[in-house]
């Protein structure tokens, strides 16, 4: 006989401090929200102490669900956009996740050995019901955790959400799987085609690396953005990552004898990552199985704005599941872009690659008109190609904090542990990442563009899936790239695609043509691109990076990045957070805080400037 259903014996610890209401600035919240949060927390505390699924226990469970749900509703994102309200929403979402995880154990308990699969029919039915409840609870809890991270911020809330996400993952691993859904629900590590062991997978990766340089050169040949014969244009230097020690990297690239630092491609940096060998991210089905239901933030824009990125008029932020992003955007573009099976087809012809890229951005064959223009530039002659077709891009998001299984597929480069003198001498109030770099994911189709901009940290961009074209201007060329003013001063006014197409076509708009400025439109009495004449004189590096490559981008170096195929990349930011300040800017930054996100600012004579260039200086 099966044993009677017993109440759970799982010990319930007191609420972790990370999920306690005391972590929030209650005084900054409206009284109604503060009251709802206190009631929600009290109901959760009582639920944590409940051991019985009797009528009293059910009443407590119901009260906790109502209380926590009311707390979350009171801080619904569109009701109050203050930082305190976002944190309150994140906290109450994590409370809701915990309620979801407690519920099946409270109501169903833990199965006895007689109820385990293989026991009698009634015991198996009880076990199946529990596992089904656990699977539903885990899905609801993970969704609540995702919303907490999306609303409150990954940096601020990933630590608090991690135990709940692990709890949910454990429940999912124990949940029943029917034969029909076994393939979609399971998450086995895929194996590289033709390999059955990690060693053979690594050997396959080494063999692939042997032909990587030739493939990279083929992409450079077919890439429209790759400029040939331009004075000042140089190919990105390439070194084998294994030939460079961290100390060599530090002396050659972080502390060069002649500043500013220069970029370098570290070939084969990620050749031994599981993401390229035993659990390849090029298998998008693997990504679907691992976290297809998880919610992620996505940038959307019309195809006509492909080169404008976050400055385009159609650019918006939205939330969708990872499966939606892969199924609606990445896989369809893979089919159209010469990729098969969710991965990049390395033997695609140059004509095929050009056709795929043209299909993405809407340009007809031979058409040099602008698809989309950045703020600061006039519209091209033909802006209809690509039209309003919606495109999506997961850009600069800490996805690996949200999906720890993906985090295990990568390795932090050893180069991210070395610092420059300005990092080690940073003042106390400066944020310094010297142990754990900021790891961001970039996932999207061919044609996605990161406009010309600079970042406040050292950066290594590792290409895992697909190919990208990159152009880099040194930080000493800042005065030649025409930065925008205000909050977007780390972004150039120049639309690189439009600029190059205009030069190639020999088009010179009439004098007096309008160009957009940040915050408005003003006329100029000079033809374009003559109004940005210094930009054509600026020296630059350019190149194509492919799977396994790591690209070191020096802090404050201006860089433009375009995906040539469906692409998955990981970036590592480390060192002291520093801004590139405009010396002659009108705005003033309060001493001791440093510029946020590279915001342009002018400083008094005693500011802590690290290095200077014409009109600009790097500051903490």
Coordinates of C-alpha atoms in Angstrom, one line a residue:
X1 CA 0.0 0.0 0.0
X2 CA 1.1 3.5 -0.6
X3 CA 1.8 5.6 2.5
X4 CA -0.7 8.4 3.2
X5 CA 0.2 11.8 1.9
X6 CA 2.2 13.6 4.5
X7 CA 2.8 17.3 5.0
X8 CA 6.1 18.6 3.7
X9 CA 9.1 18.3 6.1
X10 CA 11.2 20.9 4.2
X11 CA 12.7 23.3 6.7
X12 CA 11.9 26.9 6.0
X13 CA 14.6 29.4 6.9
X14 CA 13.9 33.0 7.9
X15 CA 13.6 35.4 5.0
X16 CA 16.9 36.2 3.5
X17 CA 18.0 39.8 4.0
X18 CA 18.1 40.3 0.2
X19 CA 14.4 39.7 0.0
X20 CA 13.5 41.7 3.1
X21 CA 11.5 44.9 2.8
X22 CA 14.1 46.8 4.8
X23 CA 16.3 46.9 1.7
X24 CA 13.9 49.4 0.1
X25 CA 13.7 53.1 0.8
X26 CA 10.1 53.0 2.0
X27 CA 10.1 56.7 2.6
X28 CA 10.4 57.3 -1.1
X29 CA 7.3 55.3 -1.9
X30 CA 3.7 56.5 -1.8
X31 CA 1.9 55.4 1.3
X32 CA -0.4 53.1 -0.5
X33 CA 2.5 51.1 -2.0
X34 CA 4.4 51.0 1.3
X35 CA 1.3 49.7 3.0
X36 CA 0.7 47.0 0.3
X37 CA 4.3 45.9 0.5
X38 CA 4.2 45.6 4.3
X39 CA 1.1 43.5 4.1
X40 CA 2.5 41.3 1.4
X41 CA 5.7 40.7 3.4
X42 CA 3.8 39.8 6.5
X43 CA 1.7 37.3 4.6
X44 CA 4.8 35.7 3.1
X45 CA 6.5 35.5 6.5
X46 CA 3.4 33.6 7.8
X47 CA 3.4 31.3 4.8
X48 CA 7.1 30.4 5.4
X49 CA 6.2 29.1 8.9
X50 CA 3.2 27.0 7.6
X51 CA 3.7 23.3 7.8
X52 CA 0.2 21.9 7.2
X53 CA -2.0 21.8 4.2
X54 CA -5.2 21.8 6.3
X55 CA -7.8 24.4 6.1
X56 CA -5.8 26.8 8.2
X57 CA -2.7 26.3 6.0
X58 CA -4.8 26.7 2.8
X59 CA -6.1 30.0 4.2
X60 CA -2.6 31.2 4.9
X61 CA -1.5 30.2 1.3
X62 CA -4.5 32.1 -0.2
X63 CA -3.8 35.2 2.0
X64 CA -0.1 35.1 0.9
X65 CA -1.0 34.9 -2.7
X66 CA -3.4 37.7 -2.4
X67 CA -1.1 39.9 -0.3
X68 CA 2.0 39.4 -2.5
X69 CA 0.0 39.8 -5.7
X70 CA -1.5 43.1 -4.3
X71 CA 1.9 44.3 -3.5
X72 CA 3.1 43.6 -7.0
X73 CA 0.1 45.2 -8.5
X74 CA 0.6 48.4 -6.4
X75 CA 4.0 48.8 -8.1
X76 CA 3.0 47.9 -11.6
X77 CA 5.6 49.4 -14.0
X78 CA 3.3 51.8 -15.7
X79 CA 1.9 53.4 -12.5
X80 CA 5.1 54.8 -11.1
X81 CA 8.5 55.0 -12.9
X82 CA 10.6 56.0 -10.0
X83 CA 13.7 54.0 -9.0
X84 CA 12.1 53.1 -5.7
X85 CA 8.9 51.8 -7.4
X86 CA 11.0 49.7 -9.8
X87 CA 12.8 48.1 -6.9
X88 CA 9.5 47.6 -5.1
X89 CA 8.2 45.8 -8.1
X90 CA 11.3 43.6 -8.3
X91 CA 11.1 42.7 -4.7
X92 CA 7.4 41.8 -4.8
X93 CA 8.0 39.8 -8.0
X94 CA 10.6 37.7 -6.2
X95 CA 8.1 37.3 -3.3
X96 CA 5.6 36.0 -5.8
X97 CA 8.2 33.6 -7.2
X98 CA 8.7 32.2 -3.7
X99 CA 5.0 31.8 -3.1
X100 CA 4.7 29.8 -6.4
X101 CA 7.5 27.5 -5.3
X102 CA 6.1 26.9 -1.8
X103 CA 2.6 26.1 -3.0
X104 CA 3.1 22.7 -4.6
X105 CA 5.1 21.4 -1.6
X106 CA 2.5 22.7 0.8
X107 CA -0.4 21.2 -1.1
X108 CA 1.2 18.0 -2.3
X109 CA 4.1 17.3 0.0
X110 CA 7.0 15.1 -1.0
X111 CA 6.3 11.6 -2.5
X112 CA 7.3 8.6 -0.5
X113 CA 9.4 5.8 -2.0
X114 CA 6.2 3.8 -2.6
X115 CA 4.9 6.7 -4.7
X116 CA 7.9 7.0 -6.8
X117 CA 7.7 5.9 -10.5
X118 CA 7.6 2.2 -10.6
X119 CA 5.5 1.8 -7.5
X120 CA 1.7 1.0 -7.6
X121 CA -0.7 2.9 -9.9
X122 CA -2.1 5.2 -7.2
X123 CA 1.3 6.1 -5.9
X124 CA 2.6 6.9 -9.4
X125 CA -0.5 9.1 -10.0
X126 CA 0.3 11.0 -6.8
X127 CA 3.9 11.4 -7.8
X128 CA 2.9 12.6 -11.3
X129 CA 0.5 15.1 -9.9
X130 CA 3.2 16.5 -7.7
X131 CA 5.7 16.8 -10.5
X132 CA 3.2 18.5 -12.8
X133 CA 2.4 21.0 -10.0
X134 CA 6.1 21.5 -9.5
X135 CA 6.7 22.1 -13.2
X136 CA 3.9 24.7 -13.4
X137 CA 5.2 26.4 -10.2
X138 CA 8.7 26.5 -11.6
X139 CA 7.6 28.1 -14.8
X140 CA 5.6 30.8 -12.9
X141 CA 8.5 31.4 -10.6
X142 CA 11.0 31.9 -13.4
X143 CA 8.7 34.3 -15.1
X144 CA 8.4 36.3 -11.9
X145 CA 12.2 36.3 -11.5
X146 CA 12.6 37.5 -15.1
X147 CA 10.2 40.4 -14.5
X148 CA 12.1 41.3 -11.4
X149 CA 15.4 41.4 -13.3
X150 CA 14.0 43.3 -16.2
X151 CA 12.3 45.9 -14.1
X152 CA 14.8 46.2 -11.2
X153 CA 18.0 45.6 -13.1
X154 CA 20.2 42.5 -13.4
X155 CA 23.1 44.1 -11.5
X156 CA 20.9 45.0 -8.5
X157 CA 18.7 41.9 -8.3
X158 CA 20.5 38.9 -9.8
X159 CA 22.0 37.9 -6.5
X160 CA 18.6 37.9 -4.7
X161 CA 16.9 36.0 -7.6
X162 CA 19.7 33.4 -7.9
X163 CA 18.5 31.1 -5.1
X164 CA 14.9 31.2 -6.4
X165 CA 16.0 30.5 -10.0
X166 CA 18.0 27.5 -8.7
X167 CA 15.1 26.3 -6.7
X168 CA 12.9 26.5 -9.8
X169 CA 15.5 24.8 -12.0
X170 CA 15.7 21.9 -9.5
X171 CA 11.9 21.5 -9.6
X172 CA 12.0 21.5 -13.4
X173 CA 14.6 18.9 -13.4
X174 CA 12.4 16.6 -11.3
X175 CA 9.2 17.3 -13.2
X176 CA 7.6 14.5 -15.3
X177 CA 8.3 14.5 -19.0
X178 CA 5.9 12.7 -21.4
X179 CA 7.5 10.8 -24.4
X180 CA 6.0 13.3 -26.8
X181 CA 7.6 16.3 -25.1
X182 CA 10.8 14.7 -24.0
X183 CA 12.8 16.3 -26.8
X184 CA 11.6 19.8 -26.2
X185 CA 11.6 19.7 -22.5
X186 CA 15.0 18.2 -21.8
X187 CA 18.2 20.1 -21.9
X188 CA 21.0 17.6 -22.8
X189 CA 24.2 19.1 -23.8
X190 CA 24.4 18.8 -27.6
X191 CA 27.5 17.3 -29.1
X192 CA 29.4 18.7 -32.1
X193 CA 28.5 16.9 -35.2
X194 CA 30.6 13.8 -35.7
X195 CA 31.9 13.9 -32.1
X196 CA 31.1 11.8 -29.1
X197 CA 33.5 13.2 -26.5
X198 CA 34.7 16.6 -25.3
X199 CA 38.2 15.8 -26.7
X200 CA 37.0 15.1 -30.2
X201 CA 34.8 18.2 -30.0
X202 CA 37.8 20.3 -29.0
X203 CA 39.8 18.7 -31.8
X204 CA 37.1 19.6 -34.3
X205 CA 37.3 23.2 -33.0
X206 CA 41.0 23.3 -33.5
X207 CA 40.6 22.0 -37.0
X208 CA 38.0 24.7 -37.7
X209 CA 40.4 27.3 -36.3
X210 CA 43.0 26.3 -38.9
X211 CA 40.7 27.6 -41.7
X212 CA 39.2 30.5 -39.7
X213 CA 41.6 33.1 -41.1
X214 CA 40.8 32.2 -44.7
X215 CA 37.1 32.4 -44.0
X216 CA 37.5 35.7 -42.3
X217 CA 39.4 37.1 -45.3
X218 CA 36.5 35.9 -47.6
X219 CA 34.1 37.8 -45.4
X220 CA 36.2 40.9 -45.7
X221 CA 36.2 40.5 -49.5
X222 CA 32.4 40.4 -49.7
X223 CA 31.6 42.9 -46.9
X224 CA 30.3 46.2 -48.4
X225 CA 31.5 48.1 -45.3
X226 CA 35.1 47.0 -45.7
X227 CA 36.9 50.1 -47.2
X228 CA 39.8 49.5 -49.5
X229 CA 42.4 52.0 -50.6
X230 CA 41.4 54.7 -48.1
X231 CA 44.2 56.7 -46.6
X232 CA 44.5 56.0 -43.0
X233 CA 42.6 52.7 -43.1
X234 CA 44.4 49.7 -41.5
X235 CA 43.5 46.1 -40.9
X236 CA 42.9 45.1 -37.3
X237 CA 46.1 43.4 -36.1
X238 CA 45.6 39.7 -35.3
X239 CA 47.5 37.6 -32.7
X240 CA 47.0 34.1 -31.5
X241 CA 45.5 34.4 -28.0
X242 CA 47.6 31.5 -26.8
X243 CA 50.8 33.4 -27.7
X244 CA 50.1 36.3 -25.4
X245 CA 50.3 36.1 -21.6
X246 CA 48.2 38.4 -19.4
X247 CA 51.4 40.4 -18.5
X248 CA 52.3 40.7 -22.1
X249 CA 48.8 41.9 -22.9
X250 CA 49.0 44.5 -20.1
X251 CA 52.4 45.9 -21.2
X252 CA 51.6 46.0 -24.9
X253 CA 47.9 47.1 -24.9
X254 CA 46.9 48.5 -21.5
X255 CA 50.1 50.5 -20.9
X256 CA 51.6 51.2 -24.4
X257 CA 54.7 53.4 -24.6
X258 CA 52.8 55.6 -27.0
X259 CA 49.1 56.2 -26.0
X260 CA 46.3 55.8 -26.7
X261 CA 46.0 52.0 -26.5
X262 CA 45.3 50.2 -29.8
X263 CA 42.9 47.3 -30.6
X264 CA 43.9 43.8 -31.4
X265 CA 42.1 40.6 -32.5
X266 CA 42.9 37.7 -30.2
X267 CA 42.4 34.8 -32.6
X268 CA 41.2 31.6 -31.0
X269 CA 40.5 33.2 -27.6
X270 CA 37.3 31.2 -27.2
X271 CA 38.3 28.1 -29.2
X272 CA 37.9 25.8 -26.2
X273 CA 34.7 27.3 -24.8
X274 CA 31.8 24.8 -24.5
X275 CA 29.8 27.4 -26.4
X276 CA 31.9 26.5 -29.4
X277 CA 32.6 22.9 -28.7
X278 CA 30.5 20.5 -26.6
X279 CA 27.5 22.8 -26.2
X280 CA 27.6 25.0 -29.3
X281 CA 25.4 28.1 -29.3
X282 CA 25.3 27.9 -33.1
X283 CA 22.6 25.2 -32.4
X284 CA 19.8 27.6 -31.7
X285 CA 17.6 24.6 -30.7
X286 CA 19.9 24.2 -27.8
X287 CA 19.3 27.7 -26.8
X288 CA 15.5 27.2 -27.1
X289 CA 15.6 24.1 -24.9
X290 CA 17.8 25.8 -22.3
X291 CA 15.8 28.9 -21.8
X292 CA 13.2 29.4 -24.5
X293 CA 10.5 30.4 -22.1
X294 CA 12.6 33.0 -20.3
X295 CA 11.7 36.7 -20.8
X296 CA 14.4 39.0 -22.2
X297 CA 14.6 42.7 -23.2
X298 CA 14.8 43.3 -26.9
X299 CA 15.4 46.4 -29.0
X300 CA 13.0 46.6 -31.9
X301 CA 13.2 48.9 -34.9
X302 CA 12.0 49.1 -38.5
X303 CA 14.3 47.8 -41.2
X304 CA 14.6 51.2 -42.7
X305 CA 16.3 52.3 -39.4
X306 CA 18.9 49.5 -39.5
X307 CA 21.9 51.8 -39.4
X308 CA 20.5 54.2 -36.9
X309 CA 20.3 51.7 -34.0
X310 CA 19.0 53.3 -30.8
X311 CA 18.8 56.7 -32.4
X312 CA 16.2 55.6 -35.0
X313 CA 12.7 57.0 -34.8
X314 CA 11.2 53.5 -34.8
X315 CA 13.5 52.2 -32.0
X316 CA 11.7 50.8 -29.0
X317 CA 12.3 48.5 -26.1
X318 CA 10.1 45.5 -25.6
X319 CA 10.0 42.2 -23.8
X320 CA 9.6 38.8 -25.5
X321 CA 10.6 35.2 -24.7
X322 CA 14.0 34.0 -25.9
X323 CA 12.1 31.4 -28.0
X324 CA 10.2 34.2 -29.8
X325 CA 13.4 36.1 -30.5
X326 CA 15.0 33.0 -32.0
X327 CA 11.9 31.7 -33.8
X328 CA 10.7 35.0 -35.2
X329 CA 14.0 36.7 -36.0
X330 CA 17.2 34.7 -35.8
X331 CA 16.1 31.4 -37.5
X332 CA 14.2 33.1 -40.4
X333 CA 17.2 35.4 -41.1
X334 CA 19.5 32.3 -40.9
X335 CA 17.4 30.7 -43.7
X336 CA 17.5 33.9 -45.8
X337 CA 21.1 34.7 -45.0
X338 CA 22.8 31.6 -46.2
X339 CA 22.9 29.8 -42.8
X340 CA 21.6 26.3 -42.2
X341 CA 20.5 24.4 -39.1
X342 CA 20.6 27.4 -36.9
X343 CA 24.3 27.9 -37.4
X344 CA 26.6 29.8 -39.8
X345 CA 27.4 28.2 -43.1
X346 CA 31.0 28.8 -43.5
X347 CA 31.2 27.9 -47.2
X348 CA 28.6 30.5 -48.4
X349 CA 29.7 32.2 -51.5
X350 CA 30.5 35.9 -51.6
X351 CA 27.5 36.5 -53.9
X352 CA 25.3 34.6 -51.4
X353 CA 26.6 36.7 -48.5
X354 CA 26.1 40.0 -50.4
X355 CA 22.6 38.9 -51.4
X356 CA 21.7 37.9 -47.8
X357 CA 22.9 41.3 -46.4
X358 CA 21.0 43.1 -49.2
X359 CA 17.9 41.2 -48.3
X360 CA 18.3 42.2 -44.7
X361 CA 18.7 46.0 -45.1
X362 CA 16.4 46.3 -48.1
X363 CA 19.0 47.6 -50.5
X364 CA 18.4 46.6 -54.1
X365 CA 21.4 45.2 -56.0
X366 CA 23.8 48.1 -56.8
X367 CA 21.7 50.6 -54.8
X368 CA 24.0 52.9 -52.8
X369 CA 21.2 54.9 -51.2
X370 CA 20.7 55.1 -47.5
X371 CA 18.6 52.5 -45.7
X372 CA 18.4 54.5 -42.5
X373 CA 20.2 57.6 -41.2
X374 CA 21.5 58.4 -37.8
X375 CA 20.7 61.5 -35.9
X376 CA 22.9 64.3 -37.3
X377 CA 22.6 63.4 -41.0
X378 CA 20.2 63.9 -43.8
X379 CA 17.9 61.2 -45.2
X380 CA 19.1 59.2 -48.1
X381 CA 17.6 59.3 -51.6
X382 CA 15.7 56.1 -51.2
X383 CA 14.5 55.2 -47.8
X384 CA 11.8 52.8 -48.7
X385 CA 13.8 49.6 -49.0
X386 CA 13.2 47.4 -46.0
X387 CA 10.3 49.7 -45.0
X388 CA 8.5 49.0 -41.7
X389 CA 9.4 45.4 -41.4
X390 CA 10.1 44.9 -37.7
X391 CA 13.6 43.7 -36.6
X392 CA 14.8 42.8 -33.1
X393 CA 18.1 42.7 -31.3
X394 CA 19.0 41.5 -27.8
X395 CA 21.8 44.0 -27.1
X396 CA 24.1 44.5 -24.2
X397 CA 22.1 42.5 -21.7
X398 CA 23.4 40.3 -18.8
X399 CA 21.6 37.2 -20.1
X400 CA 24.2 34.9 -18.6
X401 CA 23.2 36.1 -15.1
X402 CA 19.6 35.2 -15.9
X403 CA 20.5 31.8 -17.4
X404 CA 23.3 30.3 -15.3
X405 CA 23.5 27.2 -17.6
X406 CA 24.7 29.5 -20.4
X407 CA 27.2 31.1 -18.1
X408 CA 28.8 27.6 -17.7
X409 CA 29.3 27.5 -21.5
X410 CA 31.9 30.4 -21.5
X411 CA 35.2 31.2 -19.8
X412 CA 36.3 34.7 -18.6
X413 CA 39.4 35.6 -20.5
X414 CA 42.5 35.8 -18.3
X415 CA 43.2 39.2 -19.9
X416 CA 40.3 40.7 -18.0
X417 CA 42.2 40.3 -14.8
X418 CA 44.9 42.9 -15.7
X419 CA 44.6 46.6 -15.1
X420 CA 46.1 49.8 -16.4
X421 CA 47.7 52.4 -14.0
X422 CA 44.6 54.6 -14.1
X423 CA 42.5 51.6 -12.9
X424 CA 44.7 50.9 -9.9
X425 CA 44.9 54.6 -9.0
X426 CA 41.2 55.2 -9.3
X427 CA 39.6 57.3 -6.5
X428 CA 37.4 55.6 -3.9
X429 CA 34.2 56.9 -5.5
X430 CA 35.0 55.4 -8.9
X431 CA 33.5 52.1 -9.8
X432 CA 36.2 49.6 -10.6
X433 CA 35.6 46.1 -12.0
X434 CA 38.9 44.3 -11.2
X435 CA 37.6 40.9 -10.2
X436 CA 34.3 40.2 -12.0
X437 CA 33.9 41.8 -15.4
X438 CA 30.5 43.0 -16.6
X439 CA 29.4 40.2 -19.0
X440 CA 26.8 41.1 -21.7
X441 CA 25.2 39.1 -24.5
X442 CA 24.4 40.3 -28.0
X443 CA 22.0 38.1 -30.0
X444 CA 20.3 39.1 -33.3
X445 CA 20.0 38.6 -37.0
X446 CA 22.3 39.8 -39.9
X447 CA 22.3 43.5 -40.4
X448 CA 22.0 44.7 -36.8
X449 CA 24.2 47.7 -36.2
X450 CA 25.8 49.2 -33.1
X451 CA 26.4 52.8 -34.2
X452 CA 29.8 54.5 -33.8
X453 CA 30.2 55.0 -30.1
X454 CA 32.7 54.6 -27.2
X455 CA 32.5 52.7 -23.9
X456 CA 33.7 53.7 -20.4
X457 CA 35.5 50.4 -19.7
X458 CA 38.2 48.1 -21.3
X459 CA 36.3 45.7 -23.5
X460 CA 36.9 42.3 -25.1
X461 CA 34.2 41.4 -27.5
X462 CA 34.1 37.6 -28.1
X463 CA 32.4 36.3 -31.2
X464 CA 30.6 32.9 -30.5
X465 CA 28.3 32.5 -33.5
X466 CA 28.5 34.2 -36.9
X467 CA 30.6 37.1 -38.3
X468 CA 30.8 40.8 -37.6
X469 CA 32.4 43.7 -39.3
X470 CA 34.1 46.2 -36.9
X471 CA 35.6 49.6 -37.5
X472 CA 37.5 51.4 -34.7
X473 CA 38.8 54.9 -34.3
X474 CA 41.2 55.7 -31.5
X475 CA 40.2 57.9 -28.6
X476 CA 42.6 60.5 -29.9
X477 CA 40.3 61.0 -32.9
X478 CA 37.3 62.0 -30.8
X479 CA 37.3 65.6 -32.2
X480 CA 37.0 64.1 -35.7
X481 CA 34.0 61.8 -35.1
X482 CA 31.6 64.7 -34.0
X483 CA 30.1 63.4 -30.8
X484 CA 26.6 64.3 -29.9
X485 CA 25.9 66.5 -27.0
X486 CA 24.2 65.7 -23.7
X487 CA 23.5 62.2 -22.5
X488 CA 24.4 60.7 -25.8
X489 CA 27.8 62.3 -26.1
X490 CA 29.5 58.8 -26.3
X491 CA 27.8 58.4 -29.7
X492 CA 28.9 60.0 -32.9
X493 CA 26.7 62.1 -35.2
X494 CA 28.1 60.2 -38.1
X495 CA 26.0 57.5 -39.8
X496 CA 28.9 55.4 -41.0
X497 CA 26.9 53.5 -43.6
X498 CA 25.4 56.7 -45.1
X499 CA 28.8 58.4 -45.1
X500 CA 30.5 55.6 -47.0
X501 CA 27.7 55.2 -49.5
X502 CA 27.6 58.9 -50.2
X503 CA 31.4 59.0 -50.8
X504 CA 31.2 55.9 -53.0
X505 CA 28.4 57.3 -55.1
X506 CA 29.9 60.7 -55.3
X507 CA 26.7 62.3 -54.0
X508 CA 27.0 65.8 -52.6
X509 CA 23.7 67.3 -51.3
X510 CA 23.0 70.9 -51.9
X511 CA 24.3 73.5 -49.6
X512 CA 21.8 74.4 -46.9
X513 CA 20.6 70.8 -46.5
X514 CA 19.2 70.1 -43.0
X515 CA 21.0 67.9 -40.6
X516 CA 19.5 66.6 -37.4
X517 CA 20.9 67.6 -34.1
X518 CA 20.3 66.1 -30.7
X519 CA 17.1 67.6 -29.5
X520 CA 16.1 69.3 -32.7
X521 CA 16.9 70.1 -36.3
X522 CA 19.0 73.0 -37.6
X523 CA 20.2 74.1 -41.1
X524 CA 23.8 74.1 -42.1
X525 CA 25.3 76.3 -44.8
X526 CA 27.8 73.6 -45.8
X527 CA 27.2 70.6 -48.0
X528 CA 27.3 67.2 -46.5
X529 CA 29.6 65.4 -45.9
X530 CA 31.8 68.4 -46.1
X531 CA 30.2 69.5 -42.8
X532 CA 32.0 66.5 -41.3
X533 CA 35.2 66.9 -43.2
X534 CA 37.5 66.0 -40.4
X535 CA 35.9 62.5 -40.2
X536 CA 37.2 61.5 -43.6
X537 CA 40.7 62.3 -42.4
X538 CA 40.5 60.2 -39.3
X539 CA 42.6 57.0 -39.3
X540 CA 40.9 53.8 -38.4
X541 CA 41.2 50.1 -38.0
X542 CA 38.8 47.6 -39.6
X543 CA 38.3 43.9 -39.8
X544 CA 35.9 41.0 -39.6
X545 CA 35.8 38.8 -36.5
X546 CA 34.4 35.2 -36.5
X547 CA 33.7 32.4 -34.1
X548 CA 36.3 32.0 -31.5
X549 CA 37.8 35.5 -32.0
X550 CA 38.2 38.0 -29.2
X551 CA 38.5 41.7 -30.1
X552 CA 40.1 44.0 -27.5
X553 CA 38.5 47.4 -27.8
X554 CA 40.4 50.0 -25.7
X555 CA 38.4 52.2 -23.3
X556 CA 37.0 55.2 -25.2
X557 CA 37.9 53.9 -28.6
X558 CA 35.1 54.7 -31.0
X559 CA 33.7 51.6 -32.6
X560 CA 31.0 50.6 -35.1
X561 CA 29.8 47.0 -35.3
X562 CA 27.6 45.3 -37.9
X563 CA 26.4 41.7 -37.9
X564 CA 27.1 40.1 -41.3
X565 CA 25.2 36.9 -40.3
X566 CA 22.9 35.8 -37.5
X567 CA 25.2 36.4 -34.6
X568 CA 25.8 35.7 -30.9
X569 CA 28.5 37.6 -29.1
X570 CA 29.7 38.1 -25.5
X571 CA 31.4 41.3 -24.2
X572 CA 33.5 41.7 -21.1
X573 CA 33.9 45.1 -19.5
X574 CA 36.5 45.6 -16.8
X575 CA 38.6 48.3 -15.1
X576 CA 37.7 51.7 -13.8
X577 CA 34.6 53.3 -15.2
X578 CA 35.7 56.5 -16.8
X579 CA 34.1 59.2 -18.9
X580 CA 35.5 61.0 -22.0
X581 CA 34.8 64.7 -21.2
X582 CA 34.5 67.6 -23.5
X583 CA 36.8 70.3 -22.2
X584 CA 34.8 73.1 -23.7
X585 CA 31.4 71.8 -22.8
X586 CA 28.9 74.1 -21.1
X587 CA 27.7 71.6 -18.6
X588 CA 29.5 71.2 -15.3
X589 CA 29.9 68.0 -13.4
X590 CA 29.9 68.1 -9.7
X591 CA 33.4 67.1 -8.5
X592 CA 33.6 63.7 -6.9
X593 CA 30.9 61.9 -8.9
X594 CA 32.5 61.4 -12.3
X595 CA 30.6 61.4 -15.6
X596 CA 27.9 58.7 -15.8
X597 CA 28.1 56.5 -18.9
X598 CA 30.7 58.7 -20.6
X599 CA 28.5 61.9 -20.3
X600 CA 30.4 64.9 -21.7
X601 CA 31.3 67.4 -19.0
X602 CA 33.8 70.1 -18.3
X603 CA 35.7 70.1 -15.0
X604 CA 37.5 72.6 -12.9
X605 CA 41.2 72.9 -13.1
X606 CA 41.8 70.4 -10.3
X607 CA 39.8 67.5 -11.7
X608 CA 41.4 64.1 -12.0
X609 CA 42.1 63.8 -15.7
X610 CA 44.1 60.7 -16.8
X611 CA 44.9 61.5 -20.4
X612 CA 43.9 64.3 -22.8
X613 CA 43.3 64.7 -26.5
X614 CA 42.3 67.7 -28.5
X615 CA 39.1 69.1 -26.9
X616 CA 38.6 66.0 -24.8
X617 CA 40.0 64.3 -21.7
X618 CA 39.5 61.1 -19.9
X619 CA 38.2 61.5 -16.3
X620 CA 37.0 59.4 -13.5

